[in-house]
C-alpha positions as a printed NumPy array, in Angstrom:
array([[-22.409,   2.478,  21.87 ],
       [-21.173,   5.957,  21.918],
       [-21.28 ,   8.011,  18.668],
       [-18.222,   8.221,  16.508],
       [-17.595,   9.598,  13.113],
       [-17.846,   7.905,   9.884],
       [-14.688,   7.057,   8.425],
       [-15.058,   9.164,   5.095],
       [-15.276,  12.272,   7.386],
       [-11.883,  11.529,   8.925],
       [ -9.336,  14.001,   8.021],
       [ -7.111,  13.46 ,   4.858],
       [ -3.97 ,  12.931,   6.298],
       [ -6.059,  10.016,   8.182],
       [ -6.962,   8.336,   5.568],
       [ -4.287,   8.21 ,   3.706],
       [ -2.377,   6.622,   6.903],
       [ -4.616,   4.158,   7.246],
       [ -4.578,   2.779,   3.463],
       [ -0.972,   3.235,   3.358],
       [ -0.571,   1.268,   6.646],
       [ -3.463,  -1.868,   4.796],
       [ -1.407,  -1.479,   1.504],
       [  2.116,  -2.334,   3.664],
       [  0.323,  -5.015,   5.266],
       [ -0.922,  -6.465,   1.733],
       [  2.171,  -6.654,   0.204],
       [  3.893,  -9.372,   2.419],
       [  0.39 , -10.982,   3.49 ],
       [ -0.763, -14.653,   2.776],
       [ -3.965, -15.034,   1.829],
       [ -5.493, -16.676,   4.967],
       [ -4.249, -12.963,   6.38 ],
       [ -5.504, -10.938,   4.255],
       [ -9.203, -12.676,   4.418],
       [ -8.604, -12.301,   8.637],
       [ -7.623,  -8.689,   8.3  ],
       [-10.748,  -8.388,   6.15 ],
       [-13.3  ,  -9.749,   9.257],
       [-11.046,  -8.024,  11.491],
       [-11.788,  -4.472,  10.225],
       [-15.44 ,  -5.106,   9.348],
       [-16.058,  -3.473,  12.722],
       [-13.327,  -1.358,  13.072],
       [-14.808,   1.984,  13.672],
       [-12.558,   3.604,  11.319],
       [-12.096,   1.251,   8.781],
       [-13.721,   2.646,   5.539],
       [-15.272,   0.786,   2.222],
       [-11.844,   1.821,   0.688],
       [ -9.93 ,  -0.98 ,   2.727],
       [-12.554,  -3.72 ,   2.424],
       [-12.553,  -2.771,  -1.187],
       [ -8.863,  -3.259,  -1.474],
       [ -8.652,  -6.87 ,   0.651],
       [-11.458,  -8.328,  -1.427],
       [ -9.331,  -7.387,  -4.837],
       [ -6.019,  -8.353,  -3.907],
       [ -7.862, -11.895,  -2.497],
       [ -9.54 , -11.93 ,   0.732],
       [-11.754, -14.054,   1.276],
       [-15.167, -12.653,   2.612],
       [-17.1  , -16.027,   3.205],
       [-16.835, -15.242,   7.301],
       [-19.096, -11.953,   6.646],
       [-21.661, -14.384,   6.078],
       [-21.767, -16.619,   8.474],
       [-24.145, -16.265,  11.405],
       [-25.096, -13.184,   9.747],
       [-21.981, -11.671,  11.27 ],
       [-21.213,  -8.581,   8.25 ],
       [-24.957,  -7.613,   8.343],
       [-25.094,  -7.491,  11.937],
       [-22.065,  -5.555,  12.381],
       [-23.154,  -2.941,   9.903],
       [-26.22 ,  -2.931,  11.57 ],
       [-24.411,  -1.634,  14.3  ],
       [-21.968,   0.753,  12.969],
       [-25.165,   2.368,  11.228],
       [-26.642,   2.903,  14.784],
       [-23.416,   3.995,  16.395],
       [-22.704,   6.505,  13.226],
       [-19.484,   4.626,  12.578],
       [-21.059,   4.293,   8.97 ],
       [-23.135,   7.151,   7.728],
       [-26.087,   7.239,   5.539],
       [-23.952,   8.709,   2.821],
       [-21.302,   5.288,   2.867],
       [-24.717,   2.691,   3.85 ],
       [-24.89 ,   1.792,   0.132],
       [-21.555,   1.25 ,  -0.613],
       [-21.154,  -1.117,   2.466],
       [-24.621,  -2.959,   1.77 ],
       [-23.594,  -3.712,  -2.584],
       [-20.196,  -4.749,  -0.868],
       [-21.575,  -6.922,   1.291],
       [-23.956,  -8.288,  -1.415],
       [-21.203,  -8.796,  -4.137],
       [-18.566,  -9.362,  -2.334],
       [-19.078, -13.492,  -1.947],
       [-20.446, -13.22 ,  -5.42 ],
       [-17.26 , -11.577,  -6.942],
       [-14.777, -13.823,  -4.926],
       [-16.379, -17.081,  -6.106],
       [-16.495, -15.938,  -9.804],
       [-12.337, -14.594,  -9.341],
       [-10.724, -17.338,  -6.957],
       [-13.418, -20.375,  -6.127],
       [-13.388, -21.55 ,  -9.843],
       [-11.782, -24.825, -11.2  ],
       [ -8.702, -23.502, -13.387],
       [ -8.905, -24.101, -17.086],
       [ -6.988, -27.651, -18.188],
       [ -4.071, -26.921, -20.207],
       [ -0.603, -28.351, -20.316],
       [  1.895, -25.478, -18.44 ],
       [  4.644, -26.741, -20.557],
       [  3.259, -25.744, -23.716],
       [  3.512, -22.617, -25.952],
       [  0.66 , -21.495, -28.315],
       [  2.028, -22.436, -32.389],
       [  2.307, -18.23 , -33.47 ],
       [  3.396, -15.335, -31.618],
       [  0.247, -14.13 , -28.859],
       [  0.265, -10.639, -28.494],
       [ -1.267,  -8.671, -25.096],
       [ -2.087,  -4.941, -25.996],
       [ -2.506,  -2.578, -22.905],
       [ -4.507,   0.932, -23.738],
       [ -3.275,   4.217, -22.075],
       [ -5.34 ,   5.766, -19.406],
       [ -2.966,   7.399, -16.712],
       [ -4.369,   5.842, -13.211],
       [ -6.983,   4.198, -14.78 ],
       [ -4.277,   1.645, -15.903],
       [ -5.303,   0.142, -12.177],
       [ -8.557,  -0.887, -14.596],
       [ -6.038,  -2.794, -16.726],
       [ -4.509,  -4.57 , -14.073],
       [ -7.705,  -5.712, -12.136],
       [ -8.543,  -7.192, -15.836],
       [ -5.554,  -9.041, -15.602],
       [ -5.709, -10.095, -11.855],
       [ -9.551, -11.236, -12.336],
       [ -9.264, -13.154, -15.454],
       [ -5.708, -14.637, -14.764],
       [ -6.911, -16.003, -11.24 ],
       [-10.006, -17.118, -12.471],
       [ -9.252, -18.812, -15.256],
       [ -6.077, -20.129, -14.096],
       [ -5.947, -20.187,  -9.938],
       [ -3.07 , -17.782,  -9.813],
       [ -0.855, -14.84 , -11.803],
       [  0.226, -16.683, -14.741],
       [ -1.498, -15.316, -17.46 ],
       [  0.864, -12.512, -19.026],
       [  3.601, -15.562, -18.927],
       [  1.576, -17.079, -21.859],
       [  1.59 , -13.736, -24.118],
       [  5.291, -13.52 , -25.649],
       [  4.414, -10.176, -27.798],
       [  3.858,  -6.784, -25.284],
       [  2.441,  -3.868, -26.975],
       [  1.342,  -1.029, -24.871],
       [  0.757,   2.753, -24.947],
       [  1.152,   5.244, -22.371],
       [  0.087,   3.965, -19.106],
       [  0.137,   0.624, -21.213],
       [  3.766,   0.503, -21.785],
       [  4.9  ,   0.718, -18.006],
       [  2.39 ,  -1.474, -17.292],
       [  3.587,  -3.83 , -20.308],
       [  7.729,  -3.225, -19.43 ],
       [  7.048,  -4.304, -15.469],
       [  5.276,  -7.257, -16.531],
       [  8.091,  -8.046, -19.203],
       [ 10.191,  -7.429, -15.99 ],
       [  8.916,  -9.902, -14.173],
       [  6.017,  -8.271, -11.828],
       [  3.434, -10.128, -11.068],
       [  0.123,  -8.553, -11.524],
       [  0.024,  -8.304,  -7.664],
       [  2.72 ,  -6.188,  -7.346],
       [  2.108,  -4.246, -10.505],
       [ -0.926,  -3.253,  -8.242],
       [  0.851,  -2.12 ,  -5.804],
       [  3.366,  -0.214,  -7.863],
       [  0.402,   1.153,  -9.728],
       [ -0.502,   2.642,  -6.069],
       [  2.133,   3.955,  -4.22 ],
       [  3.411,   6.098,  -7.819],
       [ -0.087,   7.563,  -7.887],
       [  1.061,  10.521,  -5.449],
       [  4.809,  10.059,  -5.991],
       [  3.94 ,  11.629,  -9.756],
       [  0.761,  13.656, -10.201],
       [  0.295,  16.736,  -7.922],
       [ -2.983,  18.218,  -6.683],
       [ -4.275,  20.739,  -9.301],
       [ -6.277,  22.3  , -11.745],
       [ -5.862,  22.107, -15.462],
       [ -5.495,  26.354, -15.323],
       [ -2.554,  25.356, -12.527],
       [ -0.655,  22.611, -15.348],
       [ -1.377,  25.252, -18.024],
       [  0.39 ,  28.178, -16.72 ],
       [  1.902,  27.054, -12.915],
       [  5.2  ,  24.964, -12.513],
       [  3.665,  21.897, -12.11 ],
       [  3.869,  20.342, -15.498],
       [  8.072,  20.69 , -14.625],
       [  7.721,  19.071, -11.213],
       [  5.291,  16.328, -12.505],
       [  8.078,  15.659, -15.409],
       [ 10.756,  15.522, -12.659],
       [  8.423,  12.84 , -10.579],
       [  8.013,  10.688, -13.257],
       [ 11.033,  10.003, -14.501],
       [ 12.391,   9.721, -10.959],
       [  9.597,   6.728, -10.795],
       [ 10.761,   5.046, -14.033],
       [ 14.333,   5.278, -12.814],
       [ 13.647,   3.389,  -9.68 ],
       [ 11.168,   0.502, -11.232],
       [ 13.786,   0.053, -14.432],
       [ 17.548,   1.17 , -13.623],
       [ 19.193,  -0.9  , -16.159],
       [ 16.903,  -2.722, -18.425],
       [ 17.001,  -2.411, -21.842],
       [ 14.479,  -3.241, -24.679],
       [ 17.505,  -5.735, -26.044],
       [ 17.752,  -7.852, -22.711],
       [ 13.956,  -8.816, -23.071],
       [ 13.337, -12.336, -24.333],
       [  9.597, -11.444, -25.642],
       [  8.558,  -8.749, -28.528],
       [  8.404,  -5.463, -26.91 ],
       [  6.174,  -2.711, -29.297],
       [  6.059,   0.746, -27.609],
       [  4.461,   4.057, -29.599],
       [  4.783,   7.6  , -28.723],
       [  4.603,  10.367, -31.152],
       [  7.381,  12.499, -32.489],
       [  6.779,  16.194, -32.902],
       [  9.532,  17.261, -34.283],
       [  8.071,  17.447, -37.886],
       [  4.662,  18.939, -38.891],
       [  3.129,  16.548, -39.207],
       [  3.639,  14.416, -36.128],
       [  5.209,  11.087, -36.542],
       [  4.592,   7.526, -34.803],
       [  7.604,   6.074, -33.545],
       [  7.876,   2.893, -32.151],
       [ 10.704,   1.369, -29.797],
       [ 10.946,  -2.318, -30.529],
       [ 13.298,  -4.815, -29.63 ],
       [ 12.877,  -7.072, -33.5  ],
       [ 13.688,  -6.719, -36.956],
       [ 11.54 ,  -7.104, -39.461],
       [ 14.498,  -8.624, -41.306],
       [ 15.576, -11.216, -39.004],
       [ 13.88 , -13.98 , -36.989],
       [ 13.513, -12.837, -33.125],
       [ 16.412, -12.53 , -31.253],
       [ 18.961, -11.864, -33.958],
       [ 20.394,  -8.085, -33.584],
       [ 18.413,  -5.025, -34.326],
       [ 19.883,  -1.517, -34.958],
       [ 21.565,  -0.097, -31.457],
       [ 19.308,   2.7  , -31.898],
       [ 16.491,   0.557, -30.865],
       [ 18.494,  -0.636, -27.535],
       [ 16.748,   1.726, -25.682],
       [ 16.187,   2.045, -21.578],
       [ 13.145,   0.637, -20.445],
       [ 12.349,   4.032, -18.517],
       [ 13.227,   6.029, -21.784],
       [ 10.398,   3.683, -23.862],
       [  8.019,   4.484, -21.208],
       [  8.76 ,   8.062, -20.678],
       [  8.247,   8.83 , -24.502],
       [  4.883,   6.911, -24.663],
       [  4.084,   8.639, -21.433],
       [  4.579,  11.938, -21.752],
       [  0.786,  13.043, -22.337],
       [  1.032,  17.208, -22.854],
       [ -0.309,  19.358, -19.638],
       [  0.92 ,  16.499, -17.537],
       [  4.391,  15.775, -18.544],
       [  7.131,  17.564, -20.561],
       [  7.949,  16.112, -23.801],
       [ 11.019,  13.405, -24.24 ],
       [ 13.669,  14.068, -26.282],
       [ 15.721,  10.969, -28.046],
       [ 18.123,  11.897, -30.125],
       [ 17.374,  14.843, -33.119],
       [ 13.37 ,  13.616, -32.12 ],
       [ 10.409,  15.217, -29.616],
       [  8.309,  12.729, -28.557],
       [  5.151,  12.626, -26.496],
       [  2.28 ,  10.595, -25.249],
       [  2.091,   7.518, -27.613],
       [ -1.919,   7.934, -27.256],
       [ -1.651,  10.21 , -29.803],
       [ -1.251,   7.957, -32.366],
       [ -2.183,   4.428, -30.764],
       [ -4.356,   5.04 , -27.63 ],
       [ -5.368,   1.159, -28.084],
       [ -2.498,  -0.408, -29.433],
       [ -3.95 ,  -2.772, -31.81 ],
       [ -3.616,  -0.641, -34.652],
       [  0.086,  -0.63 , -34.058],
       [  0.265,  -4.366, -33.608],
       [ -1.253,  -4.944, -37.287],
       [  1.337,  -2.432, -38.734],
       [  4.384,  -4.036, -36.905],
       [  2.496,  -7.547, -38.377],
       [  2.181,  -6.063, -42.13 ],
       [  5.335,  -4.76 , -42.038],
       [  6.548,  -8.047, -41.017],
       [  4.953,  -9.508, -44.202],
       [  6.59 ,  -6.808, -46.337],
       [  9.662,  -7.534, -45.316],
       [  9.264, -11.586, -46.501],
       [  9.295, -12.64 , -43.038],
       [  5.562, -13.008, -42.229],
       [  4.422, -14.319, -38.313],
       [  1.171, -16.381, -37.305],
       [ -0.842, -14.639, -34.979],
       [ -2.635, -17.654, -32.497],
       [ -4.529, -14.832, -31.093],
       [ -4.906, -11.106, -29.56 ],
       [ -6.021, -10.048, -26.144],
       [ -6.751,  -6.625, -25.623],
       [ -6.935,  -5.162, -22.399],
       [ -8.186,  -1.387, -22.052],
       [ -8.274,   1.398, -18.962],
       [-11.932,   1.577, -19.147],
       [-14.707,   2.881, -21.134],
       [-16.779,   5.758, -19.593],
       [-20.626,   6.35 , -19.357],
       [-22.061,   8.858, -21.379],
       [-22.815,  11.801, -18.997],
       [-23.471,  15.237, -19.52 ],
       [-20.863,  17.74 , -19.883],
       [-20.248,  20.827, -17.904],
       [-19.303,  23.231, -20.033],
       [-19.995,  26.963, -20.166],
       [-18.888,  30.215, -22.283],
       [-17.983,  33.891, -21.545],
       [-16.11 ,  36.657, -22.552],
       [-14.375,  37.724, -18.951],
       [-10.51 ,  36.713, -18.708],
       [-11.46 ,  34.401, -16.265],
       [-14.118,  32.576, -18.141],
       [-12.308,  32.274, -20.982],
       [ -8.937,  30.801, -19.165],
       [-11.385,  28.221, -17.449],
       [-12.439,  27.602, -21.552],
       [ -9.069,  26.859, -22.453],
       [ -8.74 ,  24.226, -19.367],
       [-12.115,  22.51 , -20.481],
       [-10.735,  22.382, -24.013],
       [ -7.518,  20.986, -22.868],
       [ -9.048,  18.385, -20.897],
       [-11.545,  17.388, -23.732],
       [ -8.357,  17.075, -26.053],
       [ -6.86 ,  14.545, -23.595],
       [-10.073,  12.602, -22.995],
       [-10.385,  11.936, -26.555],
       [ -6.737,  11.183, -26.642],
       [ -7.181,   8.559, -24.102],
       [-10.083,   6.382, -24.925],
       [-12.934,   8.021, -26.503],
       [-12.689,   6.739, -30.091],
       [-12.928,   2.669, -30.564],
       [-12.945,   2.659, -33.521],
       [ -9.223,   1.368, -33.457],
       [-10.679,  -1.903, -31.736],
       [-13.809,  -2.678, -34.208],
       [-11.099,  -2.598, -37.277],
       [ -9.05 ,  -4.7  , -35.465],
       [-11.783,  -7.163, -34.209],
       [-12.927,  -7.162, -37.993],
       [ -9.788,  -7.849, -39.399],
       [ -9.321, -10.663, -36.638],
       [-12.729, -12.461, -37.418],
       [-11.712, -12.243, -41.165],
       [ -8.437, -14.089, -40.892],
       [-10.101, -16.697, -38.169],
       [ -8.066, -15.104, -35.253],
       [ -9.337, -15.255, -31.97 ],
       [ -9.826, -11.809, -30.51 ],
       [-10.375, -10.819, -26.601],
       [-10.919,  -7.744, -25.021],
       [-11.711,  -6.911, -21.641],
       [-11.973,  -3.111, -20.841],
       [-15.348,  -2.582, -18.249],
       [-17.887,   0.159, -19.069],
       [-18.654,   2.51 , -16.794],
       [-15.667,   4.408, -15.892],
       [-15.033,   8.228, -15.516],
       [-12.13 ,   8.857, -14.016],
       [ -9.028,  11.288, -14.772],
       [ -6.415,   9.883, -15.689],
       [ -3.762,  12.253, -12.888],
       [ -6.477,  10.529,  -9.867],
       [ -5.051,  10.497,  -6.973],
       [ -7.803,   9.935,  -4.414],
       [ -8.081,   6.524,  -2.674],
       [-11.825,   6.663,  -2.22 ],
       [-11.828,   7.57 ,  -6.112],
       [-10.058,   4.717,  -7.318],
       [-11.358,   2.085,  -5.453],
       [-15.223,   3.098,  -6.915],
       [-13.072,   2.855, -10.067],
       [-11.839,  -0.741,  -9.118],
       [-15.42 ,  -1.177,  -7.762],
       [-16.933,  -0.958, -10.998],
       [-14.556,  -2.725, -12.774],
       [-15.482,  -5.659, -10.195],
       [-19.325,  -5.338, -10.746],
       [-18.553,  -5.219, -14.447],
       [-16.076,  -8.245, -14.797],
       [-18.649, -10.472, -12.522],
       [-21.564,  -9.567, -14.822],
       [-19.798, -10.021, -18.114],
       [-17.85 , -13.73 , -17.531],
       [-18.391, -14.42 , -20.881],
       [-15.94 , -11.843, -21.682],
       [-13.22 , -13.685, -19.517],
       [-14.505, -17.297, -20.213],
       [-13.8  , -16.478, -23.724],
       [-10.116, -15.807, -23.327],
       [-10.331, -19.264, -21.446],
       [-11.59 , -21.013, -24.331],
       [ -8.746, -19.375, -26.65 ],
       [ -6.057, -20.532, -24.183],
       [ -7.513, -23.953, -24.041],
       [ -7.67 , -24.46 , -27.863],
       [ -3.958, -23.127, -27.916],
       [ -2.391, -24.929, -24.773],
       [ -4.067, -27.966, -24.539],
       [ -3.379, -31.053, -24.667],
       [ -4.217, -32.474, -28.677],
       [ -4.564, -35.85 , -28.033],
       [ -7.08 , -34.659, -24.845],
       [ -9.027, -32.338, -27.053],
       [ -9.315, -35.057, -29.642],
       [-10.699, -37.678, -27.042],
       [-13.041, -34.809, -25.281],
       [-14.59 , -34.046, -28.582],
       [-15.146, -37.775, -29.399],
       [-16.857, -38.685, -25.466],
       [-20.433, -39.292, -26.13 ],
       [-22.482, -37.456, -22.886]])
């Protein structure tokens, strides 16, 4: 076979094409497609791990890579024909490994039994952590744990409280919008370059881009939520940001409840807020975005304040008892962006103009890493507090991941989706436990009852 070039060394503009052309495909494809397409472009020559990557997590099925050997043979030739370089081999070889491995555990397993018709006694709440991009983490939780534990998408249908932050609260507002997780995927991907622009942190800090960014974003939120309001929603709707306008720095929270009144019953018309303007405010992380202004207040990034959620959710729920009007909590899942590996930090000092505007760009970022995930210290309290009151707590939020959260490269955020993968696969306890909790809740008494009493 003549030589050709591996597909990571493929111009840009090339491979972008070709995942926007898969990503098209994927969004009207059955899954009996998508697993074809997947054995199709196993030997494409051009076809990268970034594709197969992407098949495998919206559902392909890779069982016909194993048979008769076929994926290891056809590697073995795209190795020799330099199709696949010795840079990609290991990629392609741990995909080839997992992937049967991680499609069994996500779409081979026998859903959990629990009556569809029934709602948990209590309000279940679903936090979502901000992150930026790596709120792709979030949804692959979601995706993984939904189709495993119940065959399909279903799972955010069973939470009727939404509480997210940041990347959390568009995430949480297209969901309450009826998205499935599937297409909260794909809207996760194609805004990716609609919104952040290539640049350094020196470029947001003193460039234009900040402006344009702030212009992209809410041109985004626009399109995904023209109309909706907080009011229309039928479920609880909790969404932070912080408001500036005061030293100190305020949380606010858009919600669509009183604390006063049972749910549903009208709140104060200045909580009938847009959609887009709930997830603009909690969005609108400083360097990235401009700040949102709602009325007299300034508000930015809700991660501020309530980078995981859950410390909001308990003050909405004590307030709630204050008020006389006290709600049972059946349970709390937590979802985060992604916790990252402890690595060693680049970071170096000097007294030229140029070394100390590259020291106010480290700074910056280090402000917005701890802003967005560092600290979990906001998850042990609430885990605590949870075990103390006999609530079932979940959280699934894979280790491993160092991302930023402006990524825009494909190749970047598929290792990201990678490792959440790996990580899901080799921590099903995590998941099964979220099974158990919906089983307890949604199942069947008299069938629980008879279960328990069956002699083995």
């Amino acid at each position: 076979m003549p030589a050709t070039r591996c597909a990571h060394r493929l111009s840009s503009n090339k491979k972008t094409e070709r995942v926007e052309t898969l990503i098209t495909f994927m969004k009207t494809a059955q899954q009996q497609q998508l697993s074809t397409k997947l054995h199709d472009l196993w030997a494409v020559p051009q076809s990268s791990i970034t594709e197969m990557r992407l098949l495998l997590t919206l559902g392909a099925d890779p069982t016909s890579l194993y048979l008769d050997d076929y994926g290891e043979k056809t590697l073995r030739d795209r190795l020799d024909n330099g199709s696949v370089c010795e840079e990609c081999e290991p990629k392609w070889k741990a995909f080839l490994e997992l992937a049967g491995h991680i499609y069994e555990e996500m779409c081979e397993q026998t859903p959990i039994n629990i009556d569809r018709s029934k709602r948990p006694e209590g309000v279940l709440p679903l936090c979502l952590d901000g992150g930026g991009m790596r709120g792709l983490v979030s949804v692959v939780c979601l995706l993984f744990a939904s189709r495993r534990l119940l065959g399909d998408e279903s799972l955010p249908q069973y939470f009727d409280w939404l509480i997210g932050t940041s990347t959390g609260s568009m995430l949480a507002l297209s969901l309450a919008n009826g998205l499935s997780i599937s297409q909260c995927f794909f809207q996760y991907w194609d805004m990716k370059t609609k919104i952040f622009l290539k640049g350094s942190t020196f470029n947001r800090l003193l460039g234009d881009q900040v402006a344009i960014q702030t212009k992209n974003i809410d041109k985004i939120l626009e399109e995904a939520f023209p109309t909706e309001t907080l009011q229309g929603c039928s479920k609880r709707l909790t969404i932070p940001a912080l408001d500036i306008s005061t030293v100190p720095g305020r949380l606010h929270v858009f919600r669509n409840y009183s604390f006063d009144h049972s749910f549903g019953a009208a709140v104060d018309e200045e909580q009938d807020v847009l959609f887009r303007e709930a997830a603009r405010a909690s969005s609108a992380a400083p360097t990235y975005f401009e700040p949102f202004e709602y009325g007299s207040k300034v508000l930015v990034d809700g991660s501020f304040v309530a980078n995981y959620p859950l410390n909001v959710l308990f003050k909405e729920y004590d307030l709630f008892v204050k008020h006389s009007h006290p709600i049972h909590l059946a349970g709390v899942l937590s979802i985060g962006t992604g916790e990252p590996a402890l690595v060693e930090r680049k970071y170096k000092t000097g007294k030229s103009i140029k070394a100390k505007a590259k020291n106010i760009g480290h700074l910056s970022t280090l402000i917005l890493e701890q802003v967005v995930g560092q600290d979990l210290t906001a998850v042990e309290m609430a885990q605590d507090r949870c075990h103390a009151h006999n609530i079932p707590f979940n959280r699934l939020s894979p280790k491993g991941i160092n991302v930023r959260i402006d990524q825009i490269d494909d190749a970047k955020l598929m290792d990201m989706i990678w490792t959440s993968l790996v990580y899901l696969i080799e921590n099903l306890n995590e998941t099964d436990q979220l099974g158990q909790m919906l089983h307890k809740l949604l199942s069947d008494p008299t069938e629980r009852k008879r279960r328990s009493n069956t002699v083995l």
